[in-house]
PDB file of C-alpha atoms in Angstrom:
ATOM      1  CA  MET A 975       0.000   0.000   0.000  1.00  0.00           C
ATOM      2  CA  THR A 976       1.410   3.410  -0.997  1.00  0.00           C
ATOM      3  CA  LYS A 977       1.717   6.231   1.529  1.00  0.00           C
ATOM      4  CA  LEU A 978      -1.111   8.097  -0.224  1.00  0.00           C
ATOM      5  CA  ALA A 979      -3.396   5.067  -0.148  1.00  0.00           C
ATOM      6  CA  ALA A 980      -2.581   4.519   3.520  1.00  0.00           C
ATOM      7  CA  CYS A 981      -3.460   8.135   4.333  1.00  0.00           C
ATOM      8  CA  VAL A 982      -6.748   7.868   2.426  1.00  0.00           C
ATOM      9  CA  PHE A 983      -7.563   4.628   4.286  1.00  0.00           C
ATOM     10  CA  VAL A 984      -6.846   6.205   7.691  1.00  0.00           C
ATOM     11  CA  VAL A 985      -8.939   9.289   6.910  1.00  0.00           C
ATOM     12  CA  ALA A 986     -11.830   7.181   5.597  1.00  0.00           C
ATOM     13  CA  ALA A 987     -11.719   4.951   8.666  1.00  0.00           C
ATOM     14  CA  SER A 988     -11.767   8.011  10.909  1.00  0.00           C
ATOM     15  CA  VAL A 989     -14.768   9.472   9.099  1.00  0.00           C
ATOM     16  CA  ILE A 990     -16.674   6.187   9.286  1.00  0.00           C
ATOM     17  CA  GLY A 991     -15.823   5.831  12.964  1.00  0.00           C
ATOM     18  CA  ALA A 992     -17.011   9.353  13.707  1.00  0.00           C
ATOM     19  CA  ALA A 993     -20.249   8.752  11.819  1.00  0.00           C
ATOM     20  CA  MET A 994     -20.887   5.570  13.793  1.00  0.00           C
ATOM     21  CA  ALA A 995     -20.271   7.459  17.038  1.00  0.00           C
ATOM     22  CA  VAL A 996     -23.006  10.010  16.269  1.00  0.00           C
ATOM     23  CA  ALA A 997     -26.096   9.384  18.371  1.00  0.00           C
ATOM     24  CA  GLU A 998     -29.215   8.033  16.716  1.00  0.00           C
ATOM     25  CA  PRO A 999     -31.572  10.746  15.459  1.00  0.00           C
ATOM     26  CA  GLN A1000     -34.252  12.010  17.824  1.00  0.00           C
ATOM     27  CA  PRO A1001     -37.513  10.088  17.313  1.00  0.00           C
ATOM     28  CA  SER A1002     -40.388  12.195  16.048  1.00  0.00           C
ATOM     29  CA  ALA A1003     -43.203  13.358  18.307  1.00  0.00           C
ATOM     30  CA  ALA A1004     -45.533  10.823  16.659  1.00  0.00           C
ATOM     31  CA  GLU A1005     -43.081   7.956  17.178  1.00  0.00           C
ATOM     32  CA  MET A1006     -42.540   8.801  20.844  1.00  0.00           C
ATOM     33  CA  MET A1007     -46.282   9.181  21.450  1.00  0.00           C
ATOM     34  CA  ASP A1008     -46.936   5.811  19.807  1.00  0.00           C
ATOM     35  CA  ASP A1009     -44.257   4.219  22.000  1.00  0.00           C
ATOM     36  CA  LEU A1010     -45.894   5.790  25.048  1.00  0.00           C
ATOM     37  CA  MET A1011     -49.460   4.899  24.042  1.00  0.00           C
ATOM     38  CA  TYR A1012     -48.612   1.263  23.360  1.00  0.00           C
ATOM     39  CA  ALA A1013     -45.969   0.938  26.104  1.00  0.00           C
ATOM     40  CA  ARG A1014     -43.225  -0.034  23.689  1.00  0.00           C
ATOM     41  CA  GLY A1015     -40.136  -0.513  25.787  1.00  0.00           C
ATOM     42  CA  PRO A1016     -39.516   0.671  29.361  1.00  0.00           C
ATOM     43  CA  ILE A1017     -40.873   4.058  30.419  1.00  0.00           C
ATOM     44  CA  GLY A1018     -39.194   6.159  33.101  1.00  0.00           C
ATOM     45  CA  GLY A1019     -35.715   6.334  34.498  1.00  0.00           C
ATOM     46  CA  THR A1020     -33.543   7.315  37.401  1.00  0.00           C
ATOM     47  CA  PHE A1021     -32.363  10.889  37.809  1.00  0.00           C
ATOM     48  CA  THR A1022     -29.992  13.013  39.846  1.00  0.00           C
ATOM     49  CA  LEU A1023     -30.667  16.697  39.190  1.00  0.00           C
ATOM     50  CA  SER A1024     -30.560  20.062  40.957  1.00  0.00           C
ATOM     51  CA  ASP A1025     -33.759  21.462  42.427  1.00  0.00           C
ATOM     52  CA  GLN A1026     -34.973  25.079  42.325  1.00  0.00           C
ATOM     53  CA  HIS A1027     -32.833  25.868  45.384  1.00  0.00           C
ATOM     54  CA  GLY A1028     -29.641  24.273  44.057  1.00  0.00           C
ATOM     55  CA  LYS A1029     -29.967  21.080  46.109  1.00  0.00           C
ATOM     56  CA  ILE A1030     -29.119  17.758  44.455  1.00  0.00           C
ATOM     57  CA  ARG A1031     -32.183  15.514  44.317  1.00  0.00           C
ATOM     58  CA  SER A1032     -32.497  11.892  43.259  1.00  0.00           C
ATOM     59  CA  ASP A1033     -35.564   9.841  42.376  1.00  0.00           C
ATOM     60  CA  THR A1034     -34.682   7.329  45.103  1.00  0.00           C
ATOM     61  CA  GLU A1035     -35.434   9.837  47.887  1.00  0.00           C
ATOM     62  CA  PHE A1036     -39.111   9.805  46.905  1.00  0.00           C
ATOM     63  CA  ARG A1037     -39.639   6.098  47.415  1.00  0.00           C
ATOM     64  CA  GLY A1038     -42.820   5.440  49.380  1.00  0.00           C
ATOM     65  CA  LYS A1039     -44.649   8.252  47.565  1.00  0.00           C
ATOM     66  CA  LEU A1040     -46.460   8.479  44.269  1.00  0.00           C
ATOM     67  CA  MET A1041     -44.604  10.778  41.894  1.00  0.00           C
ATOM     68  CA  ILE A1042     -46.234  13.075  39.378  1.00  0.00           C
ATOM     69  CA  ILE A1043     -43.600  13.984  36.787  1.00  0.00           C
ATOM     70  CA  TYR A1044     -44.091  16.770  34.266  1.00  0.00           C
ATOM     71  CA  PHE A1045     -41.625  17.927  31.608  1.00  0.00           C
ATOM     72  CA  GLY A1046     -42.196  21.581  30.747  1.00  0.00           C
ATOM     73  CA  TYR A1047     -40.692  25.068  30.695  1.00  0.00           C
ATOM     74  CA  THR A1048     -41.390  28.318  32.477  1.00  0.00           C
ATOM     75  CA  PHE A1049     -41.769  30.391  29.283  1.00  0.00           C
ATOM     76  CA  CYS A1050     -44.595  28.121  28.070  1.00  0.00           C
ATOM     77  CA  PRO A1051     -47.534  30.447  27.391  1.00  0.00           C
ATOM     78  CA  ASP A1052     -50.469  28.176  28.162  1.00  0.00           C
ATOM     79  CA  VAL A1053     -50.113  24.365  28.292  1.00  0.00           C
ATOM     80  CA  CYS A1054     -47.634  24.123  31.189  1.00  0.00           C
ATOM     81  CA  PRO A1055     -49.302  26.629  33.548  1.00  0.00           C
ATOM     82  CA  THR A1056     -52.715  25.079  32.845  1.00  0.00           C
ATOM     83  CA  ASP A1057     -51.477  21.560  33.638  1.00  0.00           C
ATOM     84  CA  LEU A1058     -49.518  22.652  36.720  1.00  0.00           C
ATOM     85  CA  MET A1059     -52.572  24.495  38.023  1.00  0.00           C
ATOM     86  CA  ALA A1060     -54.744  21.403  37.482  1.00  0.00           C
ATOM     87  CA  ILE A1061     -52.200  19.351  39.458  1.00  0.00           C
ATOM     88  CA  THR A1062     -52.205  22.039  42.169  1.00  0.00           C
ATOM     89  CA  GLN A1063     -55.994  22.020  42.413  1.00  0.00           C
ATOM     90  CA  ALA A1064     -56.064  18.221  42.588  1.00  0.00           C
ATOM     91  CA  LEU A1065     -53.479  18.155  45.387  1.00  0.00           C
ATOM     92  CA  ASP A1066     -55.357  20.880  47.281  1.00  0.00           C
ATOM     93  CA  ALA A1067     -58.586  18.876  47.017  1.00  0.00           C
ATOM     94  CA  LEU A1068     -56.899  15.720  48.316  1.00  0.00           C
ATOM     95  CA  GLY A1069     -55.907  17.499  51.525  1.00  0.00           C
ATOM     96  CA  SER A1070     -53.690  15.452  53.826  1.00  0.00           C
ATOM     97  CA  LYS A1071     -53.640  12.560  51.345  1.00  0.00           C
ATOM     98  CA  ALA A1072     -51.542  14.746  49.055  1.00  0.00           C
ATOM     99  CA  GLU A1073     -48.639  14.284  51.467  1.00  0.00           C
ATOM    100  CA  SER A1074     -48.200  10.853  49.854  1.00  0.00           C
ATOM    101  CA  ILE A1075     -47.709  12.441  46.432  1.00  0.00           C
ATOM    102  CA  GLN A1076     -44.599  14.219  45.163  1.00  0.00           C
ATOM    103  CA  PRO A1077     -45.164  16.526  42.175  1.00  0.00           C
ATOM    104  CA  ILE A1078     -42.014  17.151  40.119  1.00  0.00           C
ATOM    105  CA  PHE A1079     -41.526  19.692  37.334  1.00  0.00           C
ATOM    106  CA  ILE A1080     -38.501  18.953  35.128  1.00  0.00           C
ATOM    107  CA  THR A1081     -37.474  21.830  32.899  1.00  0.00           C
ATOM    108  CA  ILE A1082     -36.833  21.104  29.239  1.00  0.00           C
ATOM    109  CA  ASP A1083     -35.316  24.590  28.897  1.00  0.00           C
ATOM    110  CA  PRO A1084     -32.453  24.649  31.411  1.00  0.00           C
ATOM    111  CA  GLU A1085     -30.705  27.482  29.553  1.00  0.00           C
ATOM    112  CA  ARG A1086     -33.445  29.947  30.507  1.00  0.00           C
ATOM    113  CA  ASP A1087     -35.186  28.231  33.417  1.00  0.00           C
ATOM    114  CA  THR A1088     -32.484  27.411  35.950  1.00  0.00           C
ATOM    115  CA  ASP A1089     -32.403  30.903  37.468  1.00  0.00           C
ATOM    116  CA  VAL A1090     -36.177  31.457  37.481  1.00  0.00           C
ATOM    117  CA  LEU A1091     -37.448  28.019  38.486  1.00  0.00           C
ATOM    118  CA  ALA A1092     -37.980  28.869  42.156  1.00  0.00           C
ATOM    119  CA  ASP A1093     -39.996  32.017  41.423  1.00  0.00           C
ATOM    120  CA  TYR A1094     -42.073  30.247  38.780  1.00  0.00           C
ATOM    121  CA  LEU A1095     -43.094  27.350  41.022  1.00  0.00           C
ATOM    122  CA  GLU A1096     -44.262  29.695  43.792  1.00  0.00           C
ATOM    123  CA  ALA A1097     -47.458  30.105  41.775  1.00  0.00           C
ATOM    124  CA  PHE A1098     -48.302  26.419  42.201  1.00  0.00           C
ATOM    125  CA  HIS A1099     -48.604  23.822  44.965  1.00  0.00           C
ATOM    126  CA  PRO A1100     -45.926  24.323  47.653  1.00  0.00           C
ATOM    127  CA  SER A1101     -44.820  20.690  47.435  1.00  0.00           C
ATOM    128  CA  PHE A1102     -43.696  21.068  43.815  1.00  0.00           C
ATOM    129  CA  ILE A1103     -40.018  20.343  43.246  1.00  0.00           C
ATOM    130  CA  GLY A1104     -38.466  21.852  40.129  1.00  0.00           C
ATOM    131  CA  LEU A1105     -35.488  20.050  38.636  1.00  0.00           C
ATOM    132  CA  THR A1106     -32.826  21.175  36.201  1.00  0.00           C
ATOM    133  CA  GLY A1107     -29.531  19.943  34.811  1.00  0.00           C
ATOM    134  CA  SER A1108     -27.452  19.977  31.649  1.00  0.00           C
ATOM    135  CA  SER A1109     -29.269  19.969  28.317  1.00  0.00           C
ATOM    136  CA  LYS A1110     -27.777  16.536  27.548  1.00  0.00           C
ATOM    137  CA  THR A1111     -28.911  15.034  30.861  1.00  0.00           C
ATOM    138  CA  ILE A1112     -32.422  16.449  30.502  1.00  0.00           C
ATOM    139  CA  LYS A1113     -32.725  15.151  26.931  1.00  0.00           C
ATOM    140  CA  GLU A1114     -31.626  11.660  27.953  1.00  0.00           C
ATOM    141  CA  LEU A1115     -34.094  11.619  30.841  1.00  0.00           C
ATOM    142  CA  ALA A1116     -36.943  12.920  28.672  1.00  0.00           C
ATOM    143  CA  ASN A1117     -36.191  10.240  26.090  1.00  0.00           C
ATOM    144  CA  SER A1118     -36.407   7.564  28.781  1.00  0.00           C
ATOM    145  CA  TYR A1119     -39.927   8.816  29.543  1.00  0.00           C
ATOM    146  CA  LYS A1120     -40.714   9.124  25.833  1.00  0.00           C
ATOM    147  CA  ALA A1121     -41.364  12.818  26.421  1.00  0.00           C
ATOM    148  CA  TYR A1122     -40.870  14.648  23.145  1.00  0.00           C
ATOM    149  CA  TYR A1123     -39.680  18.249  22.927  1.00  0.00           C
ATOM    150  CA  GLY A1124     -37.887  20.426  20.405  1.00  0.00           C
ATOM    151  CA  LYS A1125     -37.008  24.095  19.941  1.00  0.00           C
ATOM    152  CA  VAL A1126     -39.020  26.203  17.519  1.00  0.00           C
ATOM    153  CA  GLU A1127     -36.969  29.220  16.441  1.00  0.00           C
ATOM    154  CA  ASP A1128     -38.571  32.595  15.702  1.00  0.00           C
ATOM    155  CA  ASN A1129     -36.300  34.166  13.093  1.00  0.00           C
ATOM    156  CA  ARG A1130     -37.902  37.588  13.456  1.00  0.00           C
ATOM    157  CA  SER A1131     -37.452  37.980  17.202  1.00  0.00           C
ATOM    158  CA  GLY A1132     -34.443  35.716  17.653  1.00  0.00           C
ATOM    159  CA  GLU A1133     -36.304  33.992  20.503  1.00  0.00           C
ATOM    160  CA  TYR A1134     -37.632  30.445  20.605  1.00  0.00           C
ATOM    161  CA  SER A1135     -40.499  28.443  22.000  1.00  0.00           C
ATOM    162  CA  ILE A1136     -40.518  24.716  22.683  1.00  0.00           C
ATOM    163  CA  ASP A1137     -42.871  22.212  21.136  1.00  0.00           C
ATOM    164  CA  HIS A1138     -43.468  19.492  23.708  1.00  0.00           C
ATOM    165  CA  SER A1139     -45.831  16.642  24.495  1.00  0.00           C
ATOM    166  CA  GLY A1140     -47.052  17.964  27.875  1.00  0.00           C
ATOM    167  CA  VAL A1141     -47.823  14.515  29.260  1.00  0.00           C
ATOM    168  CA  ILE A1142     -48.268  13.943  33.008  1.00  0.00           C
ATOM    169  CA  TYR A1143     -46.471  10.789  34.212  1.00  0.00           C
ATOM    170  CA  LEU A1144     -47.527   8.860  37.289  1.00  0.00           C
ATOM    171  CA  MET A1145     -44.866   6.781  39.014  1.00  0.00           C
ATOM    172  CA  GLY A1146     -45.458   4.297  41.840  1.00  0.00           C
ATOM    173  CA  ARG A1147     -44.084   4.129  45.358  1.00  0.00           C
ATOM    174  CA  ASN A1148     -41.131   2.030  44.204  1.00  0.00           C
ATOM    175  CA  GLY A1149     -40.397   4.248  41.219  1.00  0.00           C
ATOM    176  CA  GLU A1150     -42.264   2.026  38.771  1.00  0.00           C
ATOM    177  CA  TYR A1151     -44.212   3.484  35.867  1.00  0.00           C
ATOM    178  CA  LEU A1152     -47.968   3.397  36.474  1.00  0.00           C
ATOM    179  CA  GLY A1153     -49.245   5.286  33.452  1.00  0.00           C
ATOM    180  CA  PHE A1154     -49.619   8.660  31.815  1.00  0.00           C
ATOM    181  CA  ILE A1155     -52.322  11.302  31.917  1.00  0.00           C
ATOM    182  CA  PRO A1156     -52.951  13.367  28.760  1.00  0.00           C
ATOM    183  CA  PRO A1157     -52.184  17.093  28.763  1.00  0.00           C
ATOM    184  CA  GLN A1158     -55.042  19.446  29.671  1.00  0.00           C
ATOM    185  CA  THR A1159     -56.667  16.857  31.938  1.00  0.00           C
ATOM    186  CA  GLY A1160     -58.878  18.662  34.438  1.00  0.00           C
ATOM    187  CA  PRO A1161     -58.403  18.515  38.218  1.00  0.00           C
ATOM    188  CA  ASP A1162     -61.519  16.365  38.790  1.00  0.00           C
ATOM    189  CA  ARG A1163     -60.150  13.590  36.586  1.00  0.00           C
ATOM    190  CA  LEU A1164     -56.719  13.914  38.185  1.00  0.00           C
ATOM    191  CA  ILE A1165     -58.289  13.536  41.635  1.00  0.00           C
ATOM    192  CA  GLU A1166     -60.107  10.399  40.486  1.00  0.00           C
ATOM    193  CA  ILE A1167     -56.902   8.835  39.138  1.00  0.00           C
ATOM    194  CA  LEU A1168     -54.780   9.765  42.156  1.00  0.00           C
ATOM    195  CA  ARG A1169     -57.359   8.445  44.628  1.00  0.00           C
ATOM    196  CA  LYS A1170     -57.321   5.116  42.825  1.00  0.00           C
ATOM    197  CA  TYR A1171     -53.585   4.722  43.454  1.00  0.00           C
ATOM    198  CA  LEU A1172     -53.670   6.156  46.971  1.00  0.00           C
ATOM    199  CA  ASN A1173     -56.195   3.575  48.183  1.00  0.00           C
TER     200      ASN A1173
END
């Protein structure tokens, strides 16, 4: 093999290796929703993230409680605040039984949300824990829950919004996946579902 051929071979091998190392493309919203609807593969995952006060929190510390997990962002104009308020109203209606439920808001926009998470969650139930981390860590966790999201750029303003599934996840006392609740579910239906798992 000539020196030139050897160089070409090395470069080609490097390119192929780099291409193989690239992560698989993000599934579409429809694909992730189908996987969620038909329970294709495991749903849920462990996490270690920072809360709205900078404290490290892990999913294992909530064992013994039901967990409501919601992936959203504080700049969301309508879907997130509506769902978080419905969760708040359901927890208020459950009274002391709500002590056995841990609501968790995981930001899908850590770049903008990390510094405002605490102020944002003050508008909702006091037991809410807001979690944030690196964009990579959040994406991996969201994928494990089959929670789709993606940036939508506004070329005129230079700002962006986030298209996201807005699903409410219910996890059991041992961290197991119990099911999902569609976005925009009212507090009465949430109360009905939560009471079923509290009994």
